[in-house]
Amino acid sequence: MKVPFLDLAAQSAEIAHEVLPAWQSILASAGFVGGPDVAAFEEEYAAYAGVGHCVGVANGTDAVELALRAVGVGPGDEVILPVNTFIATAEAVSRIGAVPVLVDVDDEHLLIDPAAVEAAVTGRTRAIVPVHLYGQVAPVEALDPVAARHGLAIVEDAAQSQGASSAHGRAGGLGRVAATSFYPGKNLGAGGDAGAVTTDDPRIAEHVRTVAAHGSTVKYVHDVVGFNSRLDAVQAVVLRAKLRRLDVWNVARRAAADRYAELLADVPGLRVPSTRPGNEDVWHLYVVRVEERDRVLAELGAAGVGAAIHYPTPLHLTEAYASLGYRVGQFPVAEAAASRLLSLPMFPHLTEEQQVHVAGVLAQAQTRTRVPEARPA
Ligand SMILES: *Cc1c(COP(=O)(O)O)cnc(C)c1O
């Protein structure tokens, strides 16, 4: 049996009968940029995230950059973000000419550690970017007082968490502004690159719209130096069709996560993920931790199970960010996790049969792992 890491074809099959006629009318009308589907999607996604405004943009990395610029982050400013994230979070900061300031994550959920954030604040700090990693919701409520004390903006990176919520609200509506990505593999994915910025603040939404349209609100009148970051009509059509199914798909992911927890409960030497109290996670990824990760990953691959690592290298140890001057050992939680992380197949159409196979192969692989002695409680 083969179990893919992600099966997007099953999603496409569900929406094809809605998407194809809509694409055909876009071809016929040549309304490729902007238009009614983009406007409708922006409205629908704002409502979904529980905020007043959504601005569709070209991809998630642009969305993070635009959100940061909209809260006033500029060259030389510092922006605090977790060291265990996709590199795009940091790239968006760097593209502004601002400085990514990395902090460690908590050992249980691998989310930004609020105490570490407080310790990293300097006079040049301008914003904090909690990343809602793996479909969880980061502890924004614990960052709020830090942000208030130091006059910082909270800019959520909600690329992996469409539909997730904590006791305090929905991901994408917890900070002053949020960025999300609709890369095809995200919980809400387009048929190519796409992203969005969500906020309750109309001035922030307006700023994002202007910068993303060459600094212009009136054609050929350019008030600031912007760039081009648009959500295409063909993507908006896919996103509208998938948004209608997102809650059902997220429920299916949650059921799959529960089933993994049951199937893996007795596998030795395996750490399964847990949900923060009060959270409704949407399981973008199902990330376990194992001791001999590279061997286990190879055995899964040999048995036809697609697995992956998110992320193999904490940002401070990448070549790209060597210039920030961090050292090995500086972020012990993220570093210890990086060699153990293992993302199992997770997608809405994953079947029980497939999960049983994954769990079986993983249990077999773990019988060959030397389980370290239990740490004293
Ligand atoms: C995917 C992702 C991004 C970037 O989105 P793109 O659309 O690929 O540019 C940013 N942050 C996180 C956490 C992501 O997972």
mmCIF file of C-alpha atoms and ligand atoms in Angstrom:
data_model
loop_
_atom_site.group_PDB
_atom_site.id
_atom_site.type_symbol
_atom_site.label_atom_id
_atom_site.label_comp_id
_atom_site.label_asym_id
_atom_site.label_seq_id
_atom_site.Cartn_x
_atom_site.Cartn_y
_atom_site.Cartn_z
ATOM 1 C CA MET A 1 0.000 0.000 0.000
ATOM 2 C CA LYS A 2 1.176 3.503 -0.818
ATOM 3 C CA VAL A 3 0.206 6.438 1.407
ATOM 4 C CA PRO A 4 1.104 9.824 -0.049
ATOM 5 C CA PHE A 5 2.201 12.595 2.292
ATOM 6 C CA LEU A 6 -0.526 14.778 0.806
ATOM 7 C CA ASP A 7 -3.270 13.993 -1.731
ATOM 8 C CA LEU A 8 -4.421 17.183 -3.408
ATOM 9 C CA ALA A 9 -6.046 15.357 -6.341
ATOM 10 C CA ALA A 10 -8.885 14.276 -4.047
ATOM 11 C CA GLN A 11 -9.564 17.939 -3.208
ATOM 12 C CA SER A 12 -9.485 18.905 -6.886
ATOM 13 C CA ALA A 13 -11.966 16.149 -7.749
ATOM 14 C CA GLU A 14 -14.445 17.540 -5.218
ATOM 15 C CA ILE A 15 -14.360 21.070 -6.617
ATOM 16 C CA ALA A 16 -13.800 20.507 -10.346
ATOM 17 C CA HIS A 17 -17.474 20.847 -11.288
ATOM 18 C CA GLU A 18 -17.554 24.326 -9.723
ATOM 19 C CA VAL A 19 -14.128 25.516 -10.788
ATOM 20 C CA LEU A 20 -14.072 24.518 -14.462
ATOM 21 C CA PRO A 21 -17.145 26.515 -15.613
ATOM 22 C CA ALA A 22 -15.952 29.528 -13.635
ATOM 23 C CA TRP A 23 -12.499 29.288 -15.223
ATOM 24 C CA GLN A 24 -14.149 29.054 -18.613
ATOM 25 C CA SER A 25 -16.046 32.276 -18.104
ATOM 26 C CA ILE A 26 -12.841 34.006 -16.934
ATOM 27 C CA LEU A 27 -11.164 32.866 -20.166
ATOM 28 C CA ALA A 28 -14.112 34.141 -22.170
ATOM 29 C CA SER A 29 -14.308 37.509 -20.411
ATOM 30 C CA ALA A 30 -10.506 37.917 -20.010
ATOM 31 C CA GLY A 31 -11.153 39.224 -16.504
ATOM 32 C CA PHE A 32 -7.932 37.740 -15.157
ATOM 33 C CA VAL A 33 -6.961 40.414 -12.663
ATOM 34 C CA GLY A 34 -9.342 41.571 -9.942
ATOM 35 C CA GLY A 35 -13.034 41.222 -10.681
ATOM 36 C CA PRO A 36 -16.039 39.800 -8.890
ATOM 37 C CA ASP A 37 -14.533 36.479 -7.753
ATOM 38 C CA VAL A 38 -11.591 38.219 -6.060
ATOM 39 C CA ALA A 39 -13.885 40.707 -4.320
ATOM 40 C CA ALA A 40 -16.297 37.958 -3.263
ATOM 41 C CA PHE A 41 -13.517 35.764 -1.931
ATOM 42 C CA GLU A 42 -12.049 38.647 0.079
ATOM 43 C CA GLU A 43 -15.420 39.232 1.674
ATOM 44 C CA GLU A 44 -16.017 35.547 2.344
ATOM 45 C CA TYR A 45 -12.571 34.990 3.828
ATOM 46 C CA ALA A 46 -12.822 38.079 6.073
ATOM 47 C CA ALA A 47 -16.089 36.693 7.439
ATOM 48 C CA TYR A 48 -14.511 33.271 7.885
ATOM 49 C CA ALA A 49 -11.553 34.692 9.837
ATOM 50 C CA GLY A 50 -13.942 36.866 11.845
ATOM 51 C CA VAL A 51 -12.384 40.189 10.798
ATOM 52 C CA GLY A 52 -13.561 43.264 8.940
ATOM 53 C CA HIS A 53 -11.109 43.200 6.048
ATOM 54 C CA CYS A 54 -9.265 40.755 3.824
ATOM 55 C CA VAL A 55 -6.889 41.783 1.059
ATOM 56 C CA GLY A 56 -5.958 39.047 -1.401
ATOM 57 C CA VAL A 57 -2.311 39.076 -2.483
ATOM 58 C CA ALA A 58 0.028 36.984 -4.626
ATOM 59 C CA ASN A 59 1.448 34.654 -1.956
ATOM 60 C CA GLY A 60 1.979 34.231 1.766
ATOM 61 C CA THR A 61 5.478 35.679 1.865
ATOM 62 C CA ASP A 62 4.214 38.926 0.315
ATOM 63 C CA ALA A 63 1.342 38.847 2.804
ATOM 64 C CA VAL A 64 3.745 38.767 5.767
ATOM 65 C CA GLU A 65 5.835 41.576 4.264
ATOM 66 C CA LEU A 66 2.788 43.718 3.498
ATOM 67 C CA ALA A 67 1.342 43.164 6.984
ATOM 68 C CA LEU A 68 4.638 44.150 8.623
ATOM 69 C CA ARG A 69 4.976 47.253 6.449
ATOM 70 C CA ALA A 70 1.383 48.215 7.261
ATOM 71 C CA VAL A 71 2.126 48.334 11.004
ATOM 72 C CA GLY A 72 5.134 50.541 10.324
ATOM 73 C CA VAL A 73 8.052 48.095 10.265
ATOM 74 C CA GLY A 74 10.881 49.648 8.270
ATOM 75 C CA PRO A 75 14.604 49.277 7.594
ATOM 76 C CA GLY A 76 16.635 48.640 10.736
ATOM 77 C CA ASP A 77 13.654 47.722 12.909
ATOM 78 C CA GLU A 78 13.703 44.427 14.773
ATOM 79 C CA VAL A 79 10.953 41.837 14.418
ATOM 80 C CA ILE A 80 10.750 38.899 16.832
ATOM 81 C CA LEU A 81 9.781 35.510 15.398
ATOM 82 C CA PRO A 82 10.150 31.839 16.339
ATOM 83 C CA VAL A 83 13.240 29.953 15.175
ATOM 84 C CA ASN A 84 11.132 26.912 14.197
ATOM 85 C CA THR A 85 9.130 28.164 11.228
ATOM 86 C CA PHE A 86 9.214 28.096 7.456
ATOM 87 C CA ILE A 87 11.927 30.484 6.279
ATOM 88 C CA ALA A 88 9.351 32.729 4.564
ATOM 89 C CA THR A 89 8.435 34.327 7.916
ATOM 90 C CA ALA A 90 11.993 35.628 8.259
ATOM 91 C CA GLU A 91 12.419 36.446 4.556
ATOM 92 C CA ALA A 92 9.501 38.856 4.727
ATOM 93 C CA VAL A 93 11.293 40.729 7.522
ATOM 94 C CA SER A 94 14.588 40.746 5.632
ATOM 95 C CA ARG A 95 13.000 42.041 2.433
ATOM 96 C CA ILE A 96 11.933 45.164 4.308
ATOM 97 C CA GLY A 97 15.506 45.690 5.473
ATOM 98 C CA ALA A 98 14.394 44.913 9.025
ATOM 99 C CA VAL A 99 16.172 42.389 11.253
ATOM 100 C CA PRO A 100 14.657 39.014 12.203
ATOM 101 C CA VAL A 101 15.233 38.429 15.920
ATOM 102 C CA LEU A 102 14.826 34.724 16.578
ATOM 103 C CA VAL A 103 13.504 33.157 19.772
ATOM 104 C CA ASP A 104 13.111 29.574 20.936
ATOM 105 C CA VAL A 105 9.848 27.628 21.039
ATOM 106 C CA ASP A 106 8.146 25.740 23.863
ATOM 107 C CA ASP A 107 8.934 22.043 24.088
ATOM 108 C CA GLU A 108 5.339 20.799 24.160
ATOM 109 C CA HIS A 109 3.866 22.570 21.133
ATOM 110 C CA LEU A 110 6.954 23.973 19.392
ATOM 111 C CA LEU A 111 5.272 27.393 19.270
ATOM 112 C CA ILE A 112 6.881 30.783 20.015
ATOM 113 C CA ASP A 113 7.844 31.026 23.711
ATOM 114 C CA PRO A 114 6.368 34.212 25.251
ATOM 115 C CA ALA A 115 9.059 34.406 27.963
ATOM 116 C CA ALA A 116 11.737 34.281 25.283
ATOM 117 C CA VAL A 117 9.957 37.048 23.400
ATOM 118 C CA GLU A 118 9.943 39.324 26.429
ATOM 119 C CA ALA A 119 13.688 38.730 26.878
ATOM 120 C CA ALA A 120 14.398 39.566 23.228
ATOM 121 C CA VAL A 121 12.707 42.978 23.200
ATOM 122 C CA THR A 122 15.059 45.937 22.640
ATOM 123 C CA GLY A 123 14.553 49.616 21.892
ATOM 124 C CA ARG A 124 14.485 48.789 18.180
ATOM 125 C CA THR A 125 11.796 46.072 18.373
ATOM 126 C CA ARG A 126 8.759 46.963 16.327
ATOM 127 C CA ALA A 127 6.687 43.801 15.964
ATOM 128 C CA ILE A 128 6.217 40.202 17.104
ATOM 129 C CA VAL A 129 5.238 37.483 14.627
ATOM 130 C CA PRO A 130 3.637 34.490 16.324
ATOM 131 C CA VAL A 131 3.470 31.626 13.828
ATOM 132 C CA HIS A 132 0.460 29.332 14.145
ATOM 133 C CA LEU A 133 2.612 26.336 13.289
ATOM 134 C CA TYR A 134 1.279 22.957 12.102
ATOM 135 C CA GLY A 135 -2.345 24.149 12.339
ATOM 136 C CA GLN A 136 -2.112 25.121 16.009
ATOM 137 C CA VAL A 137 -2.834 28.555 17.452
ATOM 138 C CA ALA A 138 0.169 30.272 19.053
ATOM 139 C CA PRO A 139 -0.234 31.810 22.540
ATOM 140 C CA VAL A 140 -1.097 35.298 21.298
ATOM 141 C CA GLU A 141 -2.890 36.054 24.589
ATOM 142 C CA ALA A 142 0.428 35.693 26.433
ATOM 143 C CA LEU A 143 2.131 38.003 23.920
ATOM 144 C CA ASP A 144 -0.536 40.711 24.192
ATOM 145 C CA PRO A 145 0.765 42.112 27.512
ATOM 146 C CA VAL A 146 4.353 42.053 26.193
ATOM 147 C CA ALA A 147 3.272 43.918 23.075
ATOM 148 C CA ALA A 148 1.269 46.419 25.134
ATOM 149 C CA ARG A 149 4.148 47.067 27.570
ATOM 150 C CA HIS A 150 6.609 47.827 24.795
ATOM 151 C CA GLY A 151 4.288 49.339 22.166
ATOM 152 C CA LEU A 152 4.753 46.499 19.661
ATOM 153 C CA ALA A 153 2.420 45.234 16.952
ATOM 154 C CA ILE A 154 1.429 41.579 16.816
ATOM 155 C CA VAL A 155 1.449 40.322 13.237
ATOM 156 C CA GLU A 156 0.194 36.736 12.981
ATOM 157 C CA ASP A 157 1.648 34.300 10.493
ATOM 158 C CA ALA A 158 -1.503 32.254 9.915
ATOM 159 C CA ALA A 159 -0.267 30.415 6.815
ATOM 160 C CA GLN A 160 -0.743 26.983 8.389
ATOM 161 C CA SER A 161 -3.892 27.552 10.387
ATOM 162 C CA GLN A 162 -6.950 28.534 8.316
ATOM 163 C CA GLY A 163 -9.941 27.738 10.507
ATOM 164 C CA ALA A 164 -8.030 27.135 13.743
ATOM 165 C CA SER A 165 -9.128 28.881 16.919
ATOM 166 C CA SER A 166 -8.121 29.368 20.525
ATOM 167 C CA ALA A 167 -10.291 30.401 23.465
ATOM 168 C CA HIS A 168 -9.514 33.986 22.406
ATOM 169 C CA GLY A 169 -10.672 33.807 18.792
ATOM 170 C CA ARG A 170 -9.774 32.612 15.340
ATOM 171 C CA ALA A 171 -6.272 32.440 13.907
ATOM 172 C CA GLY A 172 -5.985 35.414 11.599
ATOM 173 C CA GLY A 173 -8.067 37.632 13.882
ATOM 174 C CA LEU A 174 -5.972 37.637 17.077
ATOM 175 C CA GLY A 175 -3.316 40.256 16.289
ATOM 176 C CA ARG A 176 -3.476 43.739 14.791
ATOM 177 C CA VAL A 177 -3.064 42.120 11.416
ATOM 178 C CA ALA A 178 -2.449 38.636 10.067
ATOM 179 C CA ALA A 179 -0.891 37.125 6.976
ATOM 180 C CA THR A 180 -1.862 33.838 5.428
ATOM 181 C CA SER A 181 -0.802 31.697 2.497
ATOM 182 C CA PHE A 182 -2.976 29.762 0.082
ATOM 183 C CA TYR A 183 -0.105 27.757 -1.372
ATOM 184 C CA PRO A 184 -1.784 24.580 -2.729
ATOM 185 C CA GLY A 185 -0.649 22.404 0.178
ATOM 186 C CA LYS A 186 -2.045 24.626 2.938
ATOM 187 C CA ASN A 187 -5.387 23.782 4.583
ATOM 188 C CA LEU A 188 -7.007 26.293 2.234
ATOM 189 C CA GLY A 189 -4.993 26.033 -0.965
ATOM 190 C CA ALA A 190 -5.305 27.716 -4.353
ATOM 191 C CA GLY A 191 -4.434 26.221 -7.731
ATOM 192 C CA GLY A 192 -1.077 27.987 -7.594
ATOM 193 C CA ASP A 193 0.348 30.763 -5.430
ATOM 194 C CA ALA A 194 -1.926 33.052 -3.442
ATOM 195 C CA GLY A 195 -2.150 34.698 -0.038
ATOM 196 C CA ALA A 196 -4.048 37.267 2.001
ATOM 197 C CA VAL A 197 -3.807 39.834 4.760
ATOM 198 C CA THR A 198 -6.627 40.006 7.312
ATOM 199 C CA THR A 199 -7.308 42.784 9.817
ATOM 200 C CA ASP A 200 -10.033 44.667 11.633
ATOM 201 C CA ASP A 201 -8.292 47.985 11.017
ATOM 202 C CA PRO A 202 -9.479 49.666 7.786
ATOM 203 C CA ARG A 203 -6.329 51.825 7.609
ATOM 204 C CA ILE A 204 -4.105 48.758 7.691
ATOM 205 C CA ALA A 205 -6.176 47.104 4.959
ATOM 206 C CA GLU A 206 -5.951 50.272 2.861
ATOM 207 C CA HIS A 207 -2.170 50.447 3.353
ATOM 208 C CA VAL A 208 -1.767 46.831 2.225
ATOM 209 C CA ARG A 209 -3.951 47.418 -0.833
ATOM 210 C CA THR A 210 -1.978 50.485 -1.800
ATOM 211 C CA VAL A 211 1.515 49.023 -1.382
ATOM 212 C CA ALA A 212 0.436 45.825 -3.198
ATOM 213 C CA ALA A 213 -0.790 47.932 -6.138
ATOM 214 C CA HIS A 214 2.429 49.848 -6.921
ATOM 215 C CA GLY A 215 1.770 52.345 -4.146
ATOM 216 C CA SER A 216 -1.299 53.562 -5.943
ATOM 217 C CA THR A 217 -4.992 53.972 -5.195
ATOM 218 C CA VAL A 218 -5.710 55.988 -8.333
ATOM 219 C CA LYS A 219 -4.186 54.655 -11.554
ATOM 220 C CA TYR A 220 -0.785 56.270 -12.311
ATOM 221 C CA VAL A 221 -0.857 58.273 -9.090
ATOM 222 C CA HIS A 222 1.856 56.738 -6.903
ATOM 223 C CA ASP A 223 1.998 57.919 -3.302
ATOM 224 C CA VAL A 224 4.559 55.449 -1.969
ATOM 225 C CA VAL A 225 6.987 52.987 -3.521
ATOM 226 C CA GLY A 226 5.108 49.714 -3.585
ATOM 227 C CA PHE A 227 5.271 46.564 -5.620
ATOM 228 C CA ASN A 228 2.887 44.189 -7.396
ATOM 229 C CA SER A 229 1.146 41.516 -5.363
ATOM 230 C CA ARG A 230 -2.258 40.499 -6.672
ATOM 231 C CA LEU A 231 -4.625 37.610 -6.125
ATOM 232 C CA ASP A 232 -5.621 36.275 -9.557
ATOM 233 C CA ALA A 233 -9.243 35.615 -10.497
ATOM 234 C CA VAL A 234 -8.440 31.997 -11.423
ATOM 235 C CA GLN A 235 -7.119 31.457 -7.895
ATOM 236 C CA ALA A 236 -10.076 33.227 -6.273
ATOM 237 C CA VAL A 237 -12.417 30.745 -7.986
ATOM 238 C CA VAL A 238 -10.531 27.774 -6.509
ATOM 239 C CA LEU A 239 -10.361 29.423 -3.103
ATOM 240 C CA ARG A 240 -14.102 30.150 -3.041
ATOM 241 C CA ALA A 241 -14.905 26.520 -3.865
ATOM 242 C CA LYS A 242 -12.474 25.197 -1.245
ATOM 243 C CA LEU A 243 -13.514 27.695 1.443
ATOM 244 C CA ARG A 244 -17.043 26.294 1.263
ATOM 245 C CA ARG A 245 -15.589 22.890 2.191
ATOM 246 C CA LEU A 246 -12.872 23.982 4.585
ATOM 247 C CA ASP A 247 -14.720 23.316 7.829
ATOM 248 C CA VAL A 248 -15.674 19.806 6.710
ATOM 249 C CA TRP A 249 -12.090 19.157 5.632
ATOM 250 C CA ASN A 250 -10.706 20.495 8.922
ATOM 251 C CA VAL A 251 -13.092 18.228 10.843
ATOM 252 C CA ALA A 252 -11.761 15.303 8.787
ATOM 253 C CA ARG A 253 -8.180 16.305 9.678
ATOM 254 C CA ARG A 254 -9.134 16.449 13.374
ATOM 255 C CA ALA A 255 -10.672 12.981 13.156
ATOM 256 C CA ALA A 256 -7.504 11.713 11.480
ATOM 257 C CA ALA A 257 -5.385 13.273 14.247
ATOM 258 C CA ASP A 258 -7.533 11.564 16.901
ATOM 259 C CA ARG A 259 -7.149 8.270 15.073
ATOM 260 C CA TYR A 260 -3.353 8.630 14.893
ATOM 261 C CA ALA A 261 -3.322 9.337 18.641
ATOM 262 C CA GLU A 262 -5.179 6.063 19.248
ATOM 263 C CA LEU A 263 -3.152 4.016 16.792
ATOM 264 C CA LEU A 264 0.173 5.331 18.087
ATOM 265 C CA ALA A 265 -0.625 5.338 21.811
ATOM 266 C CA ASP A 266 1.382 2.215 22.603
ATOM 267 C CA VAL A 267 4.279 2.714 20.211
ATOM 268 C CA PRO A 268 7.446 3.050 22.307
ATOM 269 C CA GLY A 269 9.793 6.013 22.050
ATOM 270 C CA LEU A 270 7.329 8.118 20.090
ATOM 271 C CA ARG A 271 6.089 11.538 21.086
ATOM 272 C CA VAL A 272 2.709 12.456 19.604
ATOM 273 C CA PRO A 273 1.481 16.053 19.302
ATOM 274 C CA SER A 274 -1.060 17.547 21.694
ATOM 275 C CA THR A 275 -3.480 20.452 21.495
ATOM 276 C CA ARG A 276 -3.135 23.549 23.692
ATOM 277 C CA PRO A 277 -6.051 23.764 26.165
ATOM 278 C CA GLY A 278 -8.931 25.693 24.611
ATOM 279 C CA ASN A 279 -7.575 25.328 21.064
ATOM 280 C CA GLU A 280 -9.340 23.852 18.057
ATOM 281 C CA ASP A 281 -6.310 22.945 15.957
ATOM 282 C CA VAL A 282 -6.706 22.240 12.253
ATOM 283 C CA TRP A 283 -3.807 19.803 11.870
ATOM 284 C CA HIS A 284 -2.069 21.269 8.861
ATOM 285 C CA LEU A 285 0.659 18.794 9.793
ATOM 286 C CA TYR A 286 0.758 15.837 12.161
ATOM 287 C CA VAL A 287 4.244 16.031 13.655
ATOM 288 C CA VAL A 288 5.577 13.294 15.923
ATOM 289 C CA ARG A 289 9.040 13.121 17.451
ATOM 290 C CA VAL A 290 11.250 10.027 17.283
ATOM 291 C CA GLU A 291 14.852 9.388 18.331
ATOM 292 C CA GLU A 292 16.325 7.846 15.191
ATOM 293 C CA ARG A 293 14.394 10.059 12.835
ATOM 294 C CA ASP A 294 16.419 9.683 9.649
ATOM 295 C CA ARG A 295 16.340 5.880 9.827
ATOM 296 C CA VAL A 296 12.619 5.871 10.659
ATOM 297 C CA LEU A 297 11.935 8.275 7.775
ATOM 298 C CA ALA A 298 13.828 5.975 5.407
ATOM 299 C CA GLU A 299 11.872 2.933 6.610
ATOM 300 C CA LEU A 300 8.577 4.746 6.098
ATOM 301 C CA GLY A 301 9.675 5.691 2.590
ATOM 302 C CA ALA A 302 10.689 2.108 1.793
ATOM 303 C CA ALA A 303 7.230 0.931 2.905
ATOM 304 C CA GLY A 304 5.473 3.432 0.620
ATOM 305 C CA VAL A 305 4.621 5.976 3.294
ATOM 306 C CA GLY A 306 5.238 9.618 2.398
ATOM 307 C CA ALA A 307 6.630 11.506 5.387
ATOM 308 C CA ALA A 308 8.487 14.798 5.706
ATOM 309 C CA ILE A 309 10.342 17.080 8.142
ATOM 310 C CA HIS A 310 9.070 20.499 9.244
ATOM 311 C CA TYR A 311 11.694 21.807 9.548
ATOM 312 C CA PRO A 312 15.044 20.036 9.380
ATOM 313 C CA THR A 313 17.112 23.163 10.108
ATOM 314 C CA PRO A 314 16.123 25.849 12.622
ATOM 315 C CA LEU A 315 16.435 29.239 10.930
ATOM 316 C CA HIS A 316 19.561 30.317 12.852
ATOM 317 C CA LEU A 317 21.485 27.322 11.516
ATOM 318 C CA THR A 318 20.611 27.942 7.852
ATOM 319 C CA GLU A 319 23.310 29.306 5.556
ATOM 320 C CA ALA A 320 20.903 32.080 4.580
ATOM 321 C CA TYR A 321 20.821 33.451 8.119
ATOM 322 C CA ALA A 322 24.399 32.721 9.176
ATOM 323 C CA SER A 323 24.976 36.480 9.019
ATOM 324 C CA LEU A 324 22.649 37.014 12.001
ATOM 325 C CA GLY A 325 25.472 35.564 14.110
ATOM 326 C CA TYR A 326 23.557 33.034 16.209
ATOM 327 C CA ARG A 327 25.382 29.961 17.510
ATOM 328 C CA VAL A 328 24.664 26.252 17.786
ATOM 329 C CA GLY A 329 23.138 25.658 21.210
ATOM 330 C CA GLN A 330 21.437 29.027 21.426
ATOM 331 C CA PHE A 331 17.923 27.647 20.897
ATOM 332 C CA PRO A 332 18.075 24.268 22.643
ATOM 333 C CA VAL A 333 14.384 23.332 22.342
ATOM 334 C CA ALA A 334 14.177 23.941 18.603
ATOM 335 C CA GLU A 335 17.553 22.315 18.035
ATOM 336 C CA ALA A 336 16.642 19.178 19.994
ATOM 337 C CA ALA A 337 13.340 18.934 18.140
ATOM 338 C CA ALA A 338 14.871 19.454 14.684
ATOM 339 C CA SER A 339 16.619 16.093 14.671
ATOM 340 C CA ARG A 340 13.480 14.272 15.878
ATOM 341 C CA LEU A 341 10.607 15.890 13.958
ATOM 342 C CA LEU A 342 8.676 13.645 11.615
ATOM 343 C CA SER A 343 5.516 14.740 9.781
ATOM 344 C CA LEU A 344 3.175 11.858 8.962
ATOM 345 C CA PRO A 345 0.677 11.845 6.076
ATOM 346 C CA MET A 346 -2.142 14.274 6.919
ATOM 347 C CA PHE A 347 -4.888 15.499 4.622
ATOM 348 C CA PRO A 348 -8.707 15.510 4.713
ATOM 349 C CA HIS A 349 -9.131 12.464 2.483
ATOM 350 C CA LEU A 350 -6.699 10.249 4.415
ATOM 351 C CA THR A 351 -8.451 6.914 5.082
ATOM 352 C CA GLU A 352 -8.495 4.759 8.194
ATOM 353 C CA GLU A 353 -6.882 1.955 6.199
ATOM 354 C CA GLN A 354 -4.035 4.273 5.189
ATOM 355 C CA GLN A 355 -3.550 5.412 8.779
ATOM 356 C CA VAL A 356 -3.449 1.842 10.059
ATOM 357 C CA HIS A 357 -0.704 1.146 7.510
ATOM 358 C CA VAL A 358 1.282 4.235 8.551
ATOM 359 C CA ALA A 359 0.988 3.342 12.228
ATOM 360 C CA GLY A 360 1.991 -0.249 11.561
ATOM 361 C CA VAL A 361 5.117 0.711 9.641
ATOM 362 C CA LEU A 362 6.032 3.294 12.266
ATOM 363 C CA ALA A 363 5.542 0.787 15.106
ATOM 364 C CA GLN A 364 7.796 -1.691 13.266
ATOM 365 C CA ALA A 365 10.464 0.955 12.764
ATOM 366 C CA GLN A 366 10.316 1.897 16.432
ATOM 367 C CA THR A 367 10.998 -1.688 17.545
ATOM 368 C CA ARG A 368 14.471 -1.131 16.100
ATOM 369 C CA THR A 369 14.986 2.149 17.985
ATOM 370 C CA ARG A 370 17.020 2.154 21.161
ATOM 371 C CA VAL A 371 14.556 3.855 23.467
ATOM 372 C CA PRO A 372 16.387 6.253 25.789
ATOM 373 C CA GLU A 373 15.801 5.772 29.496
ATOM 374 C CA ALA A 374 12.785 7.641 30.777
ATOM 375 C CA ARG A 375 13.690 11.018 32.197
ATOM 376 C CA PRO A 376 12.915 11.396 35.897
ATOM 377 C CA ALA A 377 9.549 13.096 36.359
HETATM 378 C C1 LIG B 1 3.712 28.641 3.522
HETATM 379 C C2 LIG B 1 4.171 29.554 4.576
HETATM 380 C C3 LIG B 1 4.532 30.886 4.324
HETATM 381 C C4 LIG B 1 4.702 31.451 2.938
HETATM 382 O O1 LIG B 1 3.700 31.301 2.065
HETATM 383 P P1 LIG B 1 3.959 31.285 0.487
HETATM 384 O O2 LIG B 1 2.586 31.404 -0.053
HETATM 385 O O3 LIG B 1 4.628 30.007 0.142
HETATM 386 O O4 LIG B 1 4.806 32.477 0.145
HETATM 387 C C5 LIG B 1 4.833 31.707 5.389
HETATM 388 N N1 LIG B 1 4.838 31.234 6.651
HETATM 389 C C6 LIG B 1 4.537 29.963 6.930
HETATM 390 C C7 LIG B 1 4.544 29.516 8.353
HETATM 391 C C8 LIG B 1 4.213 29.063 5.916
HETATM 392 O O5 LIG B 1 3.942 27.793 6.210
#
